[in-house]
């Protein structure tokens, strides 16, 4: 079965062996205060920095999900309010979560084909954070590194927070262009769900320390204090941490992964652009198309039928999401999926219209 679902997505095939290794090595029963745990975490942090190009002065933390990161950001870094720039379901959801914790938080939506109009973003006084979704998994759009640079230059005081759930470990993110980055691992990392990575700039930590939120088990200052010794506050997902370390050891540097994905995205977009029939790319503006998630649009009935027929050919397409649940389907372009699997996918779509 080929799985193109953009999350939970295909896990790297090596995971199968690593699961057995984890069991055999006894890692699943180690205490999270033990030296073995600390050594594993130190390895893992070093590998993340090296393989994903994370600056030496940025801090790394491990949490359970991207959703948890949304809450940590509100609790520990938002005394007043956050601004959410979104064009899809995940960005909007983040805004809703933030509003529940900080009711003055506010959102500004933009069109699926639009570049963020940075000079005209209305930022209210006392905005602590500007939040963007780098890859909007629900509709296959992305905010480019150039746009992040513009945001950074235009708004000096608020922290810039980026949901990179569907791009971290796939694209060569320029971490210095924002203060906070996070991703759960069931997308581009190609690992089982239940873990996420949170990356913070030095400035972010200064804010967290000054605000000193200590009301929550996952308050950022607690995460920080524990990570000084490569530990976590609560018992973490040791299995997933282990799998991540094993996988990262194997993987090439992110620059190489990025080049491969970008090329493959280019091929896929060209393929679907030329495809006859009534299946079209949802995002018409090539400048804002995601490199890691493709969204395709067709009449509701056609989408249903396509997903069904694909299934009988051993191909799982991703359902549409949010406002596009019925009239789109999605295709992940994640590193764990092999080129040959996309050849099979293209064969399938090619034959539909013969
Ligand atoms: C999948 C996804 C999330 C939610 O991830 P969880 O691990 O379920 O919290 C958040 N943001 C984006 C952009 C996503 O793609």
Tab-separated table of C-alpha atoms and ligand atoms in Angstrom:
chain	number	residue	atom	x	y	z
A	1	UNK	CA	0.000	0.000	0.000
A	2	UNK	CA	1.399	3.412	-0.968
A	3	UNK	CA	0.504	6.181	1.443
A	4	UNK	CA	0.499	9.813	0.319
A	5	UNK	CA	-1.463	11.086	3.304
A	6	UNK	CA	0.144	14.299	4.616
A	7	UNK	CA	0.079	13.259	8.248
A	8	UNK	CA	0.157	10.909	9.882
A	9	UNK	CA	2.227	9.995	6.883
A	10	UNK	CA	4.427	7.172	5.751
A	11	UNK	CA	7.125	6.436	8.309
A	12	UNK	CA	10.641	5.654	7.153
A	13	UNK	CA	10.902	1.908	6.480
A	14	UNK	CA	13.955	1.762	8.796
A	15	UNK	CA	11.575	2.437	11.694
A	16	UNK	CA	10.609	-1.233	11.625
A	17	UNK	CA	14.118	-2.372	12.559
A	18	UNK	CA	14.694	0.486	14.977
A	19	UNK	CA	11.605	-0.568	16.917
A	20	UNK	CA	13.092	-3.988	17.498
A	21	UNK	CA	16.466	-2.474	18.328
A	22	UNK	CA	14.870	-0.180	20.883
A	23	UNK	CA	13.299	-3.180	22.554
A	24	UNK	CA	16.443	-5.293	22.453
A	25	UNK	CA	18.637	-2.498	23.768
A	26	UNK	CA	16.298	-2.036	26.713
A	27	UNK	CA	15.869	1.641	25.935
A	28	UNK	CA	12.101	1.452	26.411
A	29	UNK	CA	12.483	0.938	30.143
A	30	UNK	CA	15.202	3.441	30.999
A	31	UNK	CA	14.421	6.154	33.567
A	32	UNK	CA	14.372	9.634	32.114
A	33	UNK	CA	16.816	10.801	34.788
A	34	UNK	CA	19.409	8.174	33.904
A	35	UNK	CA	22.759	8.773	32.278
A	36	UNK	CA	21.726	6.666	29.292
A	37	UNK	CA	18.783	8.954	28.671
A	38	UNK	CA	20.920	12.069	28.966
A	39	UNK	CA	23.491	10.672	26.551
A	40	UNK	CA	20.794	9.816	24.040
A	41	UNK	CA	19.282	13.299	24.293
A	42	UNK	CA	22.661	14.953	23.906
A	43	UNK	CA	23.269	12.926	20.767
A	44	UNK	CA	19.842	13.771	19.461
A	45	UNK	CA	20.191	17.517	20.028
A	46	UNK	CA	23.586	17.495	18.318
A	47	UNK	CA	22.180	15.568	15.357
A	48	UNK	CA	19.202	17.903	14.997
A	49	UNK	CA	21.517	20.911	14.922
A	50	UNK	CA	23.843	19.309	12.421
A	51	UNK	CA	21.335	17.680	10.087
A	52	UNK	CA	18.647	20.396	10.117
A	53	UNK	CA	20.994	23.358	10.238
A	54	UNK	CA	19.734	24.769	13.532
A	55	UNK	CA	21.940	27.634	14.793
A	56	UNK	CA	24.142	26.853	17.788
A	57	UNK	CA	22.583	29.569	19.920
A	58	UNK	CA	18.994	28.426	19.363
A	59	UNK	CA	17.434	26.263	22.079
A	60	UNK	CA	15.794	22.906	21.405
A	61	UNK	CA	12.940	21.385	23.349
A	62	UNK	CA	10.808	18.272	23.015
A	63	UNK	CA	7.073	18.312	23.533
A	64	UNK	CA	4.236	16.005	22.550
A	65	UNK	CA	2.575	17.716	19.617
A	66	UNK	CA	2.372	20.873	17.560
A	67	UNK	CA	-0.892	21.609	19.351
A	68	UNK	CA	0.963	21.582	22.652
A	69	UNK	CA	3.460	24.062	21.191
A	70	UNK	CA	0.561	26.401	20.320
A	71	UNK	CA	-0.435	26.375	23.984
A	72	UNK	CA	3.093	26.755	25.344
A	73	UNK	CA	3.554	29.818	23.157
A	74	UNK	CA	0.385	31.435	24.533
A	75	UNK	CA	1.063	30.477	28.128
A	76	UNK	CA	4.732	31.314	28.353
A	77	UNK	CA	5.332	34.057	25.788
A	78	UNK	CA	2.090	35.967	25.391
A	79	UNK	CA	1.253	38.292	28.296
A	80	UNK	CA	-1.184	40.272	26.090
A	81	UNK	CA	-2.017	38.925	22.663
A	82	UNK	CA	-0.783	37.274	19.516
A	83	UNK	CA	-1.506	38.062	15.866
A	84	UNK	CA	-2.244	35.116	13.584
A	85	UNK	CA	-1.760	35.378	9.842
A	86	UNK	CA	-3.497	32.440	8.189
A	87	UNK	CA	-5.070	31.194	5.009
A	88	UNK	CA	-6.130	27.709	6.067
A	89	UNK	CA	-7.422	25.376	8.741
A	90	UNK	CA	-4.254	24.859	10.805
A	91	UNK	CA	-3.369	28.537	11.028
A	92	UNK	CA	-6.953	29.317	11.977
A	93	UNK	CA	-7.025	26.575	14.599
A	94	UNK	CA	-3.851	27.977	16.159
A	95	UNK	CA	-5.605	31.359	16.352
A	96	UNK	CA	-8.616	29.764	18.076
A	97	UNK	CA	-6.418	27.997	20.626
A	98	UNK	CA	-4.596	31.257	21.334
A	99	UNK	CA	-7.863	33.158	21.783
A	100	UNK	CA	-9.052	30.700	24.403
A	101	UNK	CA	-5.963	31.374	26.493
A	102	UNK	CA	-5.436	35.026	25.537
A	103	UNK	CA	-8.811	36.428	24.439
A	104	UNK	CA	-7.318	39.585	22.917
A	105	UNK	CA	-5.411	37.564	20.362
A	106	UNK	CA	-6.546	38.264	16.831
A	107	UNK	CA	-6.345	36.858	13.341
A	108	UNK	CA	-5.839	38.229	9.865
A	109	UNK	CA	-6.704	35.915	7.006
A	110	UNK	CA	-5.351	36.078	3.489
A	111	UNK	CA	-6.211	34.358	0.208
A	112	UNK	CA	-4.880	30.994	-0.834
A	113	UNK	CA	-3.198	32.539	-3.882
A	114	UNK	CA	-1.926	35.634	-2.072
A	115	UNK	CA	1.526	36.453	-0.836
A	116	UNK	CA	1.421	37.962	2.628
A	117	UNK	CA	1.136	41.711	2.148
A	118	UNK	CA	3.690	42.499	4.847
A	119	UNK	CA	3.721	46.330	4.699
A	120	UNK	CA	-0.059	46.443	5.200
A	121	UNK	CA	-0.460	44.027	8.064
A	122	UNK	CA	-2.317	45.823	10.850
A	123	UNK	CA	-0.409	45.087	14.048
A	124	UNK	CA	-2.114	46.323	17.214
A	125	UNK	CA	-0.220	47.740	20.191
A	126	UNK	CA	0.888	45.165	22.760
A	127	UNK	CA	1.152	42.385	20.213
A	128	UNK	CA	3.620	39.960	21.750
A	129	UNK	CA	3.841	37.552	18.856
A	130	UNK	CA	3.208	37.244	15.148
A	131	UNK	CA	2.272	33.711	14.171
A	132	UNK	CA	2.494	32.162	10.728
A	133	UNK	CA	2.077	28.671	9.372
A	134	UNK	CA	5.051	27.982	7.114
A	135	UNK	CA	3.367	25.098	5.312
A	136	UNK	CA	-0.413	25.165	5.558
A	137	UNK	CA	-1.051	21.438	5.368
A	138	UNK	CA	-4.780	21.920	4.772
A	139	UNK	CA	-4.440	23.650	1.393
A	140	UNK	CA	-0.875	23.148	0.174
A	141	UNK	CA	0.388	26.710	0.463
A	142	UNK	CA	3.572	28.002	2.008
A	143	UNK	CA	5.068	31.169	3.419
A	144	UNK	CA	8.527	31.642	1.933
A	145	UNK	CA	11.762	32.424	3.772
A	146	UNK	CA	11.769	35.794	1.949
A	147	UNK	CA	8.383	36.655	3.452
A	148	UNK	CA	9.666	35.718	6.903
A	149	UNK	CA	12.589	38.073	6.376
A	150	UNK	CA	10.184	40.862	5.454
A	151	UNK	CA	8.125	40.205	8.580
A	152	UNK	CA	11.259	40.211	10.695
A	153	UNK	CA	12.424	43.515	9.219
A	154	UNK	CA	9.067	45.210	9.472
A	155	UNK	CA	8.080	44.146	12.994
A	156	UNK	CA	11.060	44.336	15.296
A	157	UNK	CA	9.500	43.870	18.687
A	158	UNK	CA	6.993	40.998	18.511
A	159	UNK	CA	8.449	37.517	18.433
A	160	UNK	CA	7.929	35.689	15.153
A	161	UNK	CA	6.530	32.173	15.633
A	162	UNK	CA	6.359	29.644	12.820
A	163	UNK	CA	4.402	26.406	12.623
A	164	UNK	CA	6.671	24.259	10.460
A	165	UNK	CA	4.913	20.968	11.113
A	166	UNK	CA	4.779	19.959	7.464
A	167	UNK	CA	8.213	21.216	6.472
A	168	UNK	CA	10.743	20.765	9.285
A	169	UNK	CA	13.128	17.920	8.369
A	170	UNK	CA	12.029	18.278	4.747
A	171	UNK	CA	12.937	21.823	3.753
A	172	UNK	CA	16.064	23.803	4.551
A	173	UNK	CA	14.388	26.270	6.901
A	174	UNK	CA	16.302	29.437	7.699
A	175	UNK	CA	15.901	29.314	11.435
A	176	UNK	CA	17.473	32.735	12.001
A	177	UNK	CA	14.520	34.320	10.212
A	178	UNK	CA	12.152	33.639	13.105
A	179	UNK	CA	12.213	33.251	16.885
A	180	UNK	CA	10.126	30.145	17.376
A	181	UNK	CA	9.775	27.092	15.167
A	182	UNK	CA	7.968	23.873	15.917
A	183	UNK	CA	6.840	20.655	14.263
A	184	UNK	CA	5.351	17.355	15.266
A	185	UNK	CA	7.124	14.331	13.853
A	186	UNK	CA	4.341	12.480	11.983
A	187	UNK	CA	4.834	14.602	8.858
A	188	UNK	CA	8.228	15.389	7.298
A	189	UNK	CA	10.225	13.601	9.989
A	190	UNK	CA	8.625	10.334	8.864
A	191	UNK	CA	8.195	9.071	12.430
A	192	UNK	CA	5.222	7.863	14.497
A	193	UNK	CA	3.084	10.593	16.114
A	194	UNK	CA	3.495	11.596	19.740
A	195	UNK	CA	6.522	13.883	19.746
A	196	UNK	CA	7.362	17.369	18.563
A	197	UNK	CA	10.408	19.592	18.317
A	198	UNK	CA	10.350	23.213	19.507
A	199	UNK	CA	13.185	25.537	18.487
A	200	UNK	CA	13.618	28.948	20.165
A	201	UNK	CA	15.907	31.927	19.579
A	202	UNK	CA	17.970	33.450	22.406
A	203	UNK	CA	15.552	36.414	22.401
A	204	UNK	CA	12.646	34.028	22.988
A	205	UNK	CA	14.323	32.580	26.055
A	206	UNK	CA	15.052	36.052	27.421
A	207	UNK	CA	11.337	36.852	27.145
A	208	UNK	CA	10.317	33.590	28.735
A	209	UNK	CA	12.650	34.188	31.668
A	210	UNK	CA	11.437	37.763	32.126
A	211	UNK	CA	7.776	36.657	32.065
A	212	UNK	CA	8.577	33.659	34.235
A	213	UNK	CA	5.352	31.727	33.661
A	214	UNK	CA	5.504	28.749	36.035
A	215	UNK	CA	1.865	27.806	36.086
A	216	UNK	CA	2.006	24.854	33.735
A	217	UNK	CA	3.886	21.572	33.631
A	218	UNK	CA	5.089	22.586	30.183
A	219	UNK	CA	5.967	26.218	30.961
A	220	UNK	CA	8.896	27.205	28.763
A	221	UNK	CA	11.141	28.094	31.709
A	222	UNK	CA	10.614	24.585	33.110
A	223	UNK	CA	11.466	23.040	29.746
A	224	UNK	CA	14.544	25.258	29.670
A	225	UNK	CA	15.697	24.379	33.177
A	226	UNK	CA	15.358	20.669	32.515
A	227	UNK	CA	17.019	20.834	29.095
A	228	UNK	CA	20.120	22.389	30.668
A	229	UNK	CA	20.762	18.764	31.702
A	230	UNK	CA	19.248	17.260	28.552
A	231	UNK	CA	16.136	16.207	30.404
A	232	UNK	CA	12.398	16.779	30.281
A	233	UNK	CA	9.979	17.628	33.077
A	234	UNK	CA	7.683	14.681	32.605
A	235	UNK	CA	8.437	11.206	31.281
A	236	UNK	CA	8.764	11.765	27.549
A	237	UNK	CA	8.164	9.594	24.518
A	238	UNK	CA	11.500	7.807	24.812
A	239	UNK	CA	10.719	5.473	21.930
A	240	UNK	CA	10.090	8.318	19.500
A	241	UNK	CA	13.186	10.175	20.741
A	242	UNK	CA	15.204	7.032	20.109
A	243	UNK	CA	13.687	6.573	16.648
A	244	UNK	CA	14.478	10.169	15.806
A	245	UNK	CA	18.086	9.815	16.839
A	246	UNK	CA	18.529	6.596	14.846
A	247	UNK	CA	16.855	8.103	11.794
A	248	UNK	CA	18.794	11.369	11.879
A	249	UNK	CA	22.072	9.491	12.021
A	250	UNK	CA	21.140	7.924	8.681
A	251	UNK	CA	19.709	10.939	6.920
A	252	UNK	CA	21.657	13.287	4.666
A	253	UNK	CA	22.089	16.960	5.521
A	254	UNK	CA	18.911	19.009	5.094
A	255	UNK	CA	20.293	20.898	2.111
A	256	UNK	CA	20.354	17.659	0.168
A	257	UNK	CA	16.910	16.543	1.376
A	258	UNK	CA	15.526	19.957	0.430
A	259	UNK	CA	16.989	19.861	-3.091
A	260	UNK	CA	15.499	16.450	-3.680
A	261	UNK	CA	12.033	17.470	-2.423
A	262	UNK	CA	11.987	20.749	-4.316
A	263	UNK	CA	12.849	18.998	-7.543
A	264	UNK	CA	10.211	16.349	-6.941
A	265	UNK	CA	7.622	19.041	-6.130
A	266	UNK	CA	8.508	20.785	-9.360
A	267	UNK	CA	7.966	17.543	-11.323
A	268	UNK	CA	4.682	16.814	-9.564
A	269	UNK	CA	3.322	20.310	-10.163
A	270	UNK	CA	4.302	20.098	-13.833
A	271	UNK	CA	2.620	16.711	-14.089
A	272	UNK	CA	-0.663	17.839	-12.511
A	273	UNK	CA	-0.688	21.108	-14.387
A	274	UNK	CA	-0.646	19.238	-17.670
A	275	UNK	CA	-3.096	16.567	-16.651
A	276	UNK	CA	-6.271	16.599	-18.751
A	277	UNK	CA	-9.724	16.306	-17.199
A	278	UNK	CA	-11.267	18.151	-14.281
A	279	UNK	CA	-8.599	17.658	-11.625
A	280	UNK	CA	-6.782	20.939	-11.046
A	281	UNK	CA	-4.243	22.270	-8.594
A	282	UNK	CA	-6.034	24.130	-5.804
A	283	UNK	CA	-3.308	26.764	-5.585
A	284	UNK	CA	-2.933	28.640	-8.848
A	285	UNK	CA	-0.107	30.960	-7.868
A	286	UNK	CA	3.183	29.013	-8.192
A	287	UNK	CA	4.892	31.440	-5.795
A	288	UNK	CA	2.851	30.281	-2.814
A	289	UNK	CA	2.614	26.580	-3.618
A	290	UNK	CA	3.965	24.308	-0.921
A	291	UNK	CA	6.963	22.123	-1.720
A	292	UNK	CA	5.802	19.406	0.648
A	293	UNK	CA	1.999	19.179	0.368
A	294	UNK	CA	0.038	19.327	-2.885
A	295	UNK	CA	-3.698	20.011	-2.888
A	296	UNK	CA	-5.781	19.032	-5.906
A	297	UNK	CA	-9.265	20.185	-6.592
A	298	UNK	CA	-12.133	18.476	-8.457
A	299	UNK	CA	-15.921	18.220	-8.187
A	300	UNK	CA	-16.955	16.490	-4.907
A	301	UNK	CA	-18.117	13.310	-6.638
A	302	UNK	CA	-14.940	13.062	-8.659
A	303	UNK	CA	-12.773	13.423	-5.556
A	304	UNK	CA	-14.692	10.646	-3.828
A	305	UNK	CA	-14.415	8.393	-6.852
A	306	UNK	CA	-10.708	9.082	-7.348
A	307	UNK	CA	-9.874	8.253	-3.756
A	308	UNK	CA	-11.869	5.033	-4.018
A	309	UNK	CA	-10.296	3.884	-7.285
A	310	UNK	CA	-6.831	4.838	-6.062
A	311	UNK	CA	-7.416	2.688	-3.007
A	312	UNK	CA	-8.216	-0.326	-5.197
A	313	UNK	CA	-4.852	0.291	-6.896
A	314	UNK	CA	-3.100	0.259	-3.535
A	315	UNK	CA	-2.736	4.028	-3.325
A	316	UNK	CA	-3.933	6.117	-0.385
A	317	UNK	CA	-4.533	9.752	-1.274
A	318	UNK	CA	-4.912	12.304	1.524
A	319	UNK	CA	-8.425	13.548	2.238
A	320	UNK	CA	-9.181	17.222	1.871
A	321	UNK	CA	-9.156	19.214	5.088
A	322	UNK	CA	-11.236	21.972	6.655
A	323	UNK	CA	-13.069	24.118	4.103
A	324	UNK	CA	-11.625	21.949	1.332
A	325	UNK	CA	-12.601	18.597	2.868
A	326	UNK	CA	-14.894	17.486	0.046
A	327	UNK	CA	-13.575	19.086	-3.114
A	328	UNK	CA	-9.866	18.446	-2.719
A	329	UNK	CA	-7.451	15.651	-2.006
A	330	UNK	CA	-3.872	16.008	-0.878
A	331	UNK	CA	-0.569	14.417	-1.764
A	332	UNK	CA	2.377	14.572	0.604
A	333	UNK	CA	5.829	15.176	-0.818
A	334	UNK	CA	7.712	14.010	2.243
A	335	UNK	CA	11.235	12.573	2.371
A	336	UNK	CA	10.194	9.125	3.630
A	337	UNK	CA	8.294	8.514	0.387
A	338	UNK	CA	10.483	7.197	-2.417
A	339	UNK	CA	10.712	8.491	-5.977
A	340	UNK	CA	9.493	5.166	-7.331
A	341	UNK	CA	6.263	5.586	-5.355
A	342	UNK	CA	5.592	8.864	-7.173
A	343	UNK	CA	6.209	7.083	-10.472
A	344	UNK	CA	3.449	4.647	-9.527
A	345	UNK	CA	1.219	7.563	-8.555
A	346	UNK	CA	1.815	9.323	-11.862
A	347	UNK	CA	1.160	6.085	-13.751
A	348	UNK	CA	-2.151	5.800	-11.981
A	349	UNK	CA	-3.219	9.349	-12.843
A	350	UNK	CA	-1.817	9.025	-16.370
A	351	UNK	CA	-3.966	5.987	-17.115
A	352	UNK	CA	-7.143	7.620	-15.823
A	353	UNK	CA	-7.422	9.779	-18.895
A	354	UNK	CA	-6.286	7.432	-21.633
B	1	LIG	C1	-0.575	18.340	11.609
B	1	LIG	C2	-0.430	19.774	11.902
B	1	LIG	C3	-0.637	20.287	13.196
B	1	LIG	C4	-1.130	19.447	14.329
B	1	LIG	O1	-0.154	18.538	14.760
B	1	LIG	P1	-0.424	17.691	16.101
B	1	LIG	O2	0.795	16.849	16.211
B	1	LIG	O3	-1.670	16.893	15.843
B	1	LIG	O4	-0.602	18.645	17.202
B	1	LIG	C5	-0.419	21.628	13.400
B	1	LIG	N1	-0.034	22.439	12.406
B	1	LIG	C6	0.175	21.997	11.155
B	1	LIG	C7	0.616	22.933	10.096
B	1	LIG	C8	-0.011	20.646	10.865
B	1	LIG	O5	0.200	20.202	9.619
